Short mmCIF file of C-alpha atoms in Angstrom, two decimals:
data_model
loop_
_atom_site.label_atom_id
_atom_site.label_comp_id
_atom_site.label_asym_id
_atom_site.label_seq_id
_atom_site.Cartn_x
_atom_site.Cartn_y
_atom_site.Cartn_z
CA MET A 1 -0.13 0.44 -0.26
CA PRO A 2 1.47 3.80 -0.67
CA ASP A 3 2.72 5.99 1.89
CA THR A 4 0.24 8.63 1.86
CA THR A 5 1.48 10.48 4.69
CA ASP A 6 2.42 13.59 3.14
CA THR A 7 -0.69 13.88 0.47
CA LEU A 8 -3.51 12.97 2.98
CA ASP A 9 -5.62 15.88 4.19
CA VAL A 10 -7.42 15.62 7.57
CA THR A 11 -8.00 18.98 8.44
CA GLY A 12 -11.98 18.28 7.23
CA TRP A 13 -12.59 15.28 9.47
CA THR A 14 -14.88 15.40 12.71
CA CYS A 15 -14.91 13.36 15.59
CA PRO A 16 -17.86 12.75 17.36
CA ALA A 17 -15.95 12.73 20.91
CA PRO A 18 -14.22 16.25 19.85
CA LEU A 19 -10.89 16.81 21.92
CA ARG A 20 -11.72 19.39 25.39
CA ASP A 21 -8.58 21.49 24.27
CA ARG A 22 -9.89 22.36 21.08
CA PRO A 23 -9.86 26.28 20.91
CA ARG A 24 -12.98 26.18 18.59
CA VAL A 25 -16.51 25.79 18.99
CA ALA A 26 -17.60 22.04 18.00
CA MET A 27 -21.25 20.52 17.63
CA GLY A 28 -20.43 18.98 20.90
CA HIS A 29 -20.31 22.32 22.78
CA GLY A 30 -23.90 22.44 22.91
CA GLY A 31 -24.56 18.75 23.22
CA GLY A 32 -25.76 18.87 27.40
CA GLY A 33 -22.39 17.04 28.32
CA THR A 34 -18.93 18.14 29.64
CA LEU A 35 -17.95 19.78 26.65
CA SER A 36 -20.99 22.58 27.35
CA ALA A 37 -20.85 22.37 31.17
CA GLU A 38 -17.14 23.69 30.76
CA LEU A 39 -18.46 26.29 28.40
CA VAL A 40 -20.68 27.88 30.36
CA GLU A 41 -18.58 27.44 33.63
CA GLN A 42 -15.19 28.92 31.75
CA VAL A 43 -16.67 31.44 29.55
CA PHE A 44 -20.16 32.34 30.16
CA ALA A 45 -20.38 32.32 34.02
CA PRO A 46 -16.92 34.12 34.48
CA ALA A 47 -18.17 37.04 32.22
CA PHE A 48 -22.06 37.21 33.15
CA GLY A 49 -21.11 36.70 37.32
CA GLY A 50 -24.24 37.23 39.54
CA ALA A 51 -24.97 34.73 42.24
CA ALA A 52 -28.48 33.63 40.15
CA LEU A 53 -26.47 32.65 37.32
CA ALA A 54 -24.59 30.77 39.50
CA GLU A 55 -27.06 28.29 40.37
CA LEU A 56 -26.80 26.72 37.06
CA GLY A 57 -30.21 25.63 37.12
CA ASP A 58 -32.87 24.87 33.67
CA ALA A 59 -34.03 28.43 34.87
CA ALA A 60 -33.26 30.70 38.00
CA ALA A 61 -35.38 31.59 40.55
CA LEU A 62 -35.49 35.41 42.11
CA SER A 63 -37.51 37.24 44.04
CA LEU A 64 -39.00 40.50 42.71
CA GLY A 65 -40.93 42.74 44.16
CA GLY A 66 -41.90 40.48 47.45
CA VAL A 67 -42.43 38.04 44.56
CA ARG A 68 -40.58 34.47 43.40
CA LEU A 69 -40.66 34.34 39.82
CA ALA A 70 -38.74 31.55 37.88
CA PHE A 71 -36.99 33.27 34.86
CA SER A 72 -35.99 31.15 31.55
CA THR A 73 -34.57 31.52 27.78
CA ASP A 74 -33.78 28.38 25.28
CA SER A 75 -33.18 28.52 21.73
CA PHE A 76 -34.08 25.43 19.39
CA VAL A 77 -32.23 24.78 16.19
CA VAL A 78 -33.92 21.27 15.37
CA ARG A 79 -33.89 19.61 12.01
CA PRO A 80 -36.13 18.36 11.29
CA LEU A 81 -38.60 21.09 11.42
CA PHE A 82 -41.24 19.03 11.53
CA PHE A 83 -40.87 15.61 13.04
CA PRO A 84 -43.47 12.62 14.71
CA GLY A 85 -45.18 14.10 17.44
CA GLY A 86 -44.30 18.13 16.97
CA SER A 87 -42.33 20.31 15.32
CA ILE A 88 -39.93 23.19 16.37
CA GLY A 89 -43.08 25.52 17.23
CA ASP A 90 -43.98 22.53 19.73
CA LEU A 91 -40.26 21.84 21.03
CA ALA A 92 -40.21 26.19 21.70
CA VAL A 93 -42.74 26.27 24.08
CA ASN A 94 -42.69 22.80 26.15
CA GLY A 95 -39.43 23.51 25.92
CA THR A 96 -38.98 26.20 28.07
CA VAL A 97 -42.14 25.69 30.21
CA ASN A 98 -40.76 22.51 31.28
CA ASP A 99 -37.31 24.35 32.14
CA LEU A 100 -39.46 26.58 34.86
CA ALA A 101 -41.70 23.82 36.21
CA MET A 102 -38.62 22.51 36.82
CA SER A 103 -38.58 25.22 39.44
CA GLY A 104 -42.20 24.27 40.86
CA ALA A 105 -43.23 27.23 38.79
CA ARG A 106 -46.18 27.27 36.09
CA ALA A 107 -45.51 29.70 33.25
CA ALA A 108 -47.46 32.52 32.41
CA TYR A 109 -45.69 34.38 29.79
CA LEU A 110 -43.00 33.30 26.71
CA SER A 111 -41.25 36.11 24.53
CA CYS A 112 -40.75 34.12 21.11
CA GLY A 113 -37.90 35.02 18.88
CA PHE A 114 -37.52 34.14 15.24
CA ILE A 115 -34.20 33.85 13.39
CA LEU A 116 -35.56 33.12 9.27
CA GLU A 117 -33.42 32.37 6.97
CA GLU A 118 -33.70 34.16 3.51
CA GLY A 119 -35.75 31.88 1.20
CA VAL A 120 -37.48 30.03 3.07
CA GLU A 121 -41.07 29.72 2.43
CA ILE A 122 -43.80 31.83 4.01
CA GLU A 123 -46.17 28.80 4.49
CA THR A 124 -43.11 26.71 6.48
CA VAL A 125 -42.64 29.63 8.48
CA ALA A 126 -47.10 29.97 8.98
CA ARG A 127 -47.10 26.21 9.99
CA VAL A 128 -44.46 26.72 12.64
CA ALA A 129 -46.05 30.12 14.00
CA ASP A 130 -49.24 28.05 14.45
CA ALA A 131 -47.67 25.11 16.05
CA LEU A 132 -46.06 27.18 18.50
CA GLY A 133 -49.53 29.25 19.24
CA ALA A 134 -51.17 25.87 19.85
CA ALA A 135 -48.84 24.39 22.21
CA ALA A 136 -49.10 27.95 23.85
CA ARG A 137 -52.60 27.77 24.71
CA THR A 138 -52.15 23.79 25.51
CA ALA A 139 -49.84 24.56 28.20
CA GLY A 140 -51.57 27.68 29.69
CA VAL A 141 -49.16 30.28 28.82
CA GLU A 142 -49.47 33.25 26.90
CA VAL A 143 -46.69 34.28 23.95
CA ALA A 144 -46.68 38.38 24.60
CA THR A 145 -44.17 39.74 22.89
CA GLY A 146 -41.32 38.80 20.52
CA ASP A 147 -39.35 39.32 17.33
CA THR A 148 -38.21 38.52 13.67
CA LYS A 149 -34.30 38.36 12.52
CA VAL A 150 -33.39 37.52 8.59
CA VAL A 151 -30.31 36.38 7.65
CA GLU A 152 -28.47 35.89 4.70
CA CYS A 153 -29.34 32.87 2.40
CA GLY A 154 -27.18 30.68 3.66
CA HIS A 155 -26.35 31.43 7.10
CA GLY A 156 -28.81 29.99 8.69
CA ASP A 157 -31.05 26.52 8.36
CA GLY A 158 -34.35 27.89 7.53
CA ILE A 159 -35.59 28.59 10.62
CA PHE A 160 -33.85 29.37 14.62
CA VAL A 161 -36.95 30.45 17.33
CA ASN A 162 -35.60 31.56 21.04
CA THR A 163 -38.18 31.56 24.07
CA ALA A 164 -37.94 32.92 27.20
CA GLY A 165 -40.37 32.29 30.07
CA ILE A 166 -41.65 33.75 33.80
CA GLY A 167 -43.47 31.60 36.16
CA LEU A 168 -44.93 31.66 39.77
CA ILE A 169 -42.92 30.04 42.35
CA PRO A 170 -45.10 28.88 45.16
CA ALA A 171 -44.99 29.19 48.30
CA GLY A 172 -42.94 27.22 49.87
CA VAL A 173 -41.31 25.26 46.87
CA ASP A 174 -37.67 25.23 46.57
CA LEU A 175 -35.60 22.61 44.21
CA ARG A 176 -32.27 22.97 44.27
CA PRO A 177 -30.25 19.91 43.59
CA ALA A 178 -28.29 20.94 47.01
CA ARG A 179 -31.26 20.13 48.45
CA VAL A 180 -30.87 16.71 47.81
CA VAL A 181 -29.91 13.77 50.95
CA PRO A 182 -29.07 9.80 50.79
CA GLY A 183 -32.08 7.93 50.79
CA ASP A 184 -34.45 10.52 48.41
CA VAL A 185 -35.92 7.78 45.85
CA VAL A 186 -35.66 8.94 42.79
CA ILE A 187 -38.63 8.43 39.98
CA VAL A 188 -38.95 9.24 35.49
CA SER A 189 -42.19 10.06 34.41
CA GLY A 190 -42.15 7.86 31.49
CA PRO A 191 -40.00 5.93 29.33
CA VAL A 192 -36.98 7.54 28.40
CA GLY A 193 -35.18 7.99 25.00
CA VAL A 194 -38.12 8.70 22.40
CA HIS A 195 -37.26 11.97 21.32
CA GLY A 196 -33.83 11.32 20.13
CA VAL A 197 -34.89 8.20 18.55
CA ALA A 198 -38.33 10.05 16.85
CA ILE A 199 -35.48 13.00 15.41
CA MET A 200 -32.61 10.60 13.86
CA SER A 201 -35.63 8.65 12.15
CA VAL A 202 -37.32 11.17 9.92
CA ARG A 203 -33.31 12.87 9.71
CA GLU A 204 -31.71 10.12 8.10
CA GLY A 205 -34.95 8.26 6.46
CA LEU A 206 -34.42 5.23 8.92
CA GLU A 207 -37.27 2.86 9.64
CA PHE A 208 -37.26 0.64 12.46
CA GLY A 209 -40.41 -1.28 12.19
CA VAL A 210 -42.97 0.96 13.80
CA GLU A 211 -43.59 4.93 13.97
CA ILE A 212 -41.41 6.73 16.77
CA VAL A 213 -43.68 9.38 18.09
CA SER A 214 -41.78 11.87 20.24
CA ASP A 215 -42.93 12.41 23.94
CA CYS A 216 -42.53 16.69 23.45
CA ALA A 217 -44.83 17.72 26.36
CA ALA A 218 -45.31 20.13 28.21
CA LEU A 219 -45.30 19.10 32.14
CA GLY A 220 -46.37 22.19 34.52
CA GLY A 221 -50.19 19.80 34.87
CA LEU A 222 -48.21 17.20 35.93
CA VAL A 223 -45.39 19.23 38.21
CA ALA A 224 -48.24 20.65 40.10
CA ASP A 225 -50.10 17.59 41.00
CA MET A 226 -47.19 16.27 42.46
CA LEU A 227 -46.18 19.67 44.49
CA ALA A 228 -50.17 18.97 45.27
CA VAL A 229 -48.93 16.02 47.59
CA THR A 230 -45.90 17.21 49.39
CA PRO A 231 -44.10 21.38 49.03
CA ASP A 232 -41.38 18.69 49.65
CA LEU A 233 -39.67 17.90 46.36
CA HIS A 234 -35.80 17.99 46.64
CA VAL A 235 -34.83 18.82 42.91
CA LEU A 236 -36.63 17.78 39.56
CA ARG A 237 -34.82 18.09 35.90
CA ASP A 238 -36.21 17.64 32.43
CA PRO A 239 -33.88 15.37 30.69
CA THR A 240 -33.34 16.39 27.47
CA ARG A 241 -30.15 17.24 25.56
CA GLY A 242 -27.79 14.21 27.19
CA GLY A 243 -30.58 12.43 28.27
CA LEU A 244 -31.39 11.02 31.43
CA ALA A 245 -27.11 10.06 32.25
CA ALA A 246 -26.45 14.02 31.65
CA CYS A 247 -29.45 14.80 34.24
CA LEU A 248 -28.44 12.50 36.42
CA ASN A 249 -25.08 13.36 36.64
CA GLU A 250 -25.53 17.04 37.02
CA ILE A 251 -27.39 16.51 39.90
CA ALA A 252 -24.83 14.00 41.52
CA SER A 253 -22.08 16.46 40.85
CA ALA A 254 -24.30 19.30 42.38
CA SER A 255 -25.69 17.91 45.27
CA GLY A 256 -22.20 16.44 46.55
CA THR A 257 -24.34 12.54 46.50
CA GLY A 258 -23.47 9.66 44.55
CA VAL A 259 -26.82 7.98 42.66
CA VAL A 260 -27.97 4.59 42.37
CA ILE A 261 -30.22 3.35 39.60
CA ALA A 262 -31.80 0.00 38.94
CA GLU A 263 -31.07 -0.85 34.99
CA ARG A 264 -34.18 -2.80 34.33
CA ALA A 265 -35.72 -0.64 36.23
CA VAL A 266 -35.63 2.43 33.91
CA PRO A 267 -38.41 1.88 30.95
CA VAL A 268 -37.25 1.98 27.02
CA PRO A 269 -39.79 1.39 24.66
CA PRO A 270 -38.34 -2.20 22.58
CA ALA A 271 -38.75 -0.05 19.71
CA VAL A 272 -36.20 2.87 21.04
CA ALA A 273 -34.11 -0.26 22.57
CA GLY A 274 -34.11 -1.91 18.94
CA ALA A 275 -33.01 1.31 17.26
CA CYS A 276 -30.34 2.21 20.26
CA ALA A 277 -28.90 -1.15 19.96
CA MET A 278 -28.91 -1.88 16.06
CA LEU A 279 -27.01 2.04 16.10
CA GLY A 280 -25.11 1.38 19.47
CA LEU A 281 -25.77 4.39 20.98
CA ASP A 282 -27.70 4.09 24.57
CA PRO A 283 -30.89 4.85 25.27
CA PHE A 284 -29.66 6.89 28.77
CA TYR A 285 -28.05 9.38 26.72
CA VAL A 286 -30.78 10.16 24.11
CA ALA A 287 -32.56 13.21 24.78
CA ASN A 288 -36.21 13.81 26.48
CA GLU A 289 -38.71 16.22 25.41
CA GLY A 290 -41.22 15.44 27.71
CA LYS A 291 -40.13 13.55 30.63
CA LEU A 292 -39.02 14.72 33.87
CA VAL A 293 -36.59 13.35 36.45
CA ALA A 294 -36.90 13.98 40.77
CA PHE A 295 -35.46 13.41 43.74
CA VAL A 296 -38.03 12.60 46.40
CA PRO A 297 -38.06 11.91 50.23
CA ARG A 298 -38.70 8.57 50.81
CA GLU A 299 -41.14 9.03 52.79
CA HIS A 300 -43.27 10.81 49.96
CA ALA A 301 -42.09 8.99 47.58
CA ASP A 302 -45.58 6.26 47.45
CA ALA A 303 -47.89 9.19 46.97
CA VAL A 304 -45.82 11.01 45.08
CA LEU A 305 -45.63 7.94 42.05
CA ALA A 306 -49.43 7.03 42.74
CA ALA A 307 -50.11 10.79 41.63
CA MET A 308 -47.97 10.98 38.44
CA ARG A 309 -49.27 8.42 37.25
CA ALA A 310 -52.58 9.30 37.91
CA HIS A 311 -52.01 12.18 35.17
CA PRO A 312 -51.73 11.68 31.24
CA LEU A 313 -48.20 12.60 30.73
CA GLY A 314 -47.13 10.30 33.90
CA ALA A 315 -48.87 7.37 33.61
CA GLN A 316 -45.67 5.19 33.20
CA SER A 317 -44.06 6.79 35.94
CA ALA A 318 -41.34 3.98 37.40
CA ILE A 319 -38.78 4.56 40.60
CA ILE A 320 -35.51 3.47 38.92
CA GLY A 321 -32.85 4.28 42.20
CA GLU A 322 -31.53 6.84 45.41
CA ALA A 323 -29.54 9.11 46.44
CA VAL A 324 -26.45 7.34 48.72
CA ALA A 325 -23.36 8.38 49.93
CA GLU A 326 -20.93 6.55 48.30
CA HIS A 327 -19.19 7.58 45.65
CA PRO A 328 -20.41 11.39 45.47
CA GLY A 329 -20.68 12.88 42.39
CA MET A 330 -20.85 9.28 40.92
CA VAL A 331 -23.97 8.08 38.77
CA VAL A 332 -23.70 3.69 38.97
CA ALA A 333 -26.29 1.42 37.80
CA ARG A 334 -26.46 -2.15 38.52
CA THR A 335 -27.38 -4.05 35.66
CA GLY A 336 -29.86 -7.07 35.17
CA LEU A 337 -26.82 -10.07 35.88
CA GLY A 338 -25.95 -8.60 39.22
CA GLY A 339 -23.06 -6.08 38.43
CA THR A 340 -22.38 -2.49 38.11
CA ARG A 341 -21.23 -0.10 35.42
CA VAL A 342 -20.30 3.81 36.36
CA VAL A 343 -23.03 6.19 34.35
CA ASP A 344 -20.60 8.81 32.76
CA MET A 345 -21.60 12.12 32.12
CA PRO A 346 -21.48 12.33 28.00
CA LEU A 347 -18.80 14.74 26.89
CA GLY A 348 -20.83 16.16 23.86
CA GLU A 349 -24.29 14.25 22.36
CA GLN A 350 -24.88 11.21 20.34
CA LEU A 351 -27.45 13.31 18.09
CA PRO A 352 -26.54 16.82 17.54
CA ARG A 353 -29.68 19.21 16.71
CA ILE A 354 -32.68 17.65 18.36
CA CYS A 355 -34.07 20.81 20.34
#
């Protein structure tokens, strides 16, 4: 075989796990894993400062005029714009509503910013806007203000959307990782990995024998039902980018506790499991858009689980593990064969641009 080392051009090659010391932004920086955390902690947080930002939650809990508010913003760059079970418009509402819900707040108002690429069809913009408006009405939130910008053809990807939202946090609710203690029960509100596989199936034109539909949904009502049982929930998170694995690792690291889950207790739909096995993916790392993870004091766990299962969006809720004093900051899964494996924080993202 001839020696091609002097002529082979590798400058355009990419790696699914980019080097962490590379001087330029990689796709993994937007994946919700270690690279995303480093970008926030090393670049954005020092530049912006502020105690509220330092919490690094899904939404900031703020006090203003004697009222406790939750405030969050999110940008959506999903490809394709429409997928089984939703669209970028649905994601733009539900993603921000859910970030607010993870602080215990019911969303009240949203802002909406559209970045449109020159040449995109007005009919497509109208479809996204209609979906966004319908999702807002379903979630019980009002789009109160917005903005539109257009970039030159070739400098965007059709439509990007940003939404920001505010809501009121009820009295007595204090949801943050620092409240997690050993013995807390870990509950997931339903099957994981559905959204990411749904996006991948239409993006790559894959067929798995059954249509996989995104779980995209607004979780404010489910959270309200949980808080009606007890306001003493310790932390809630929606496992979006980076999936269940990233979510649990973030909580373990921020709380200084370990987390142990039973691998077989985590609900994974057969179609998702099959698709992930075929493609070499781990469903624990695949994104969700209509699920939450709760760390609940043990004495309230059964009642909270019952309330979740009574809600349409929590009918398949399951206890999957607990917080422990051992191995602080680490997530461990007990396998069905009786062994254990470490569930690491993802470096980047298995499936980019899924939200």
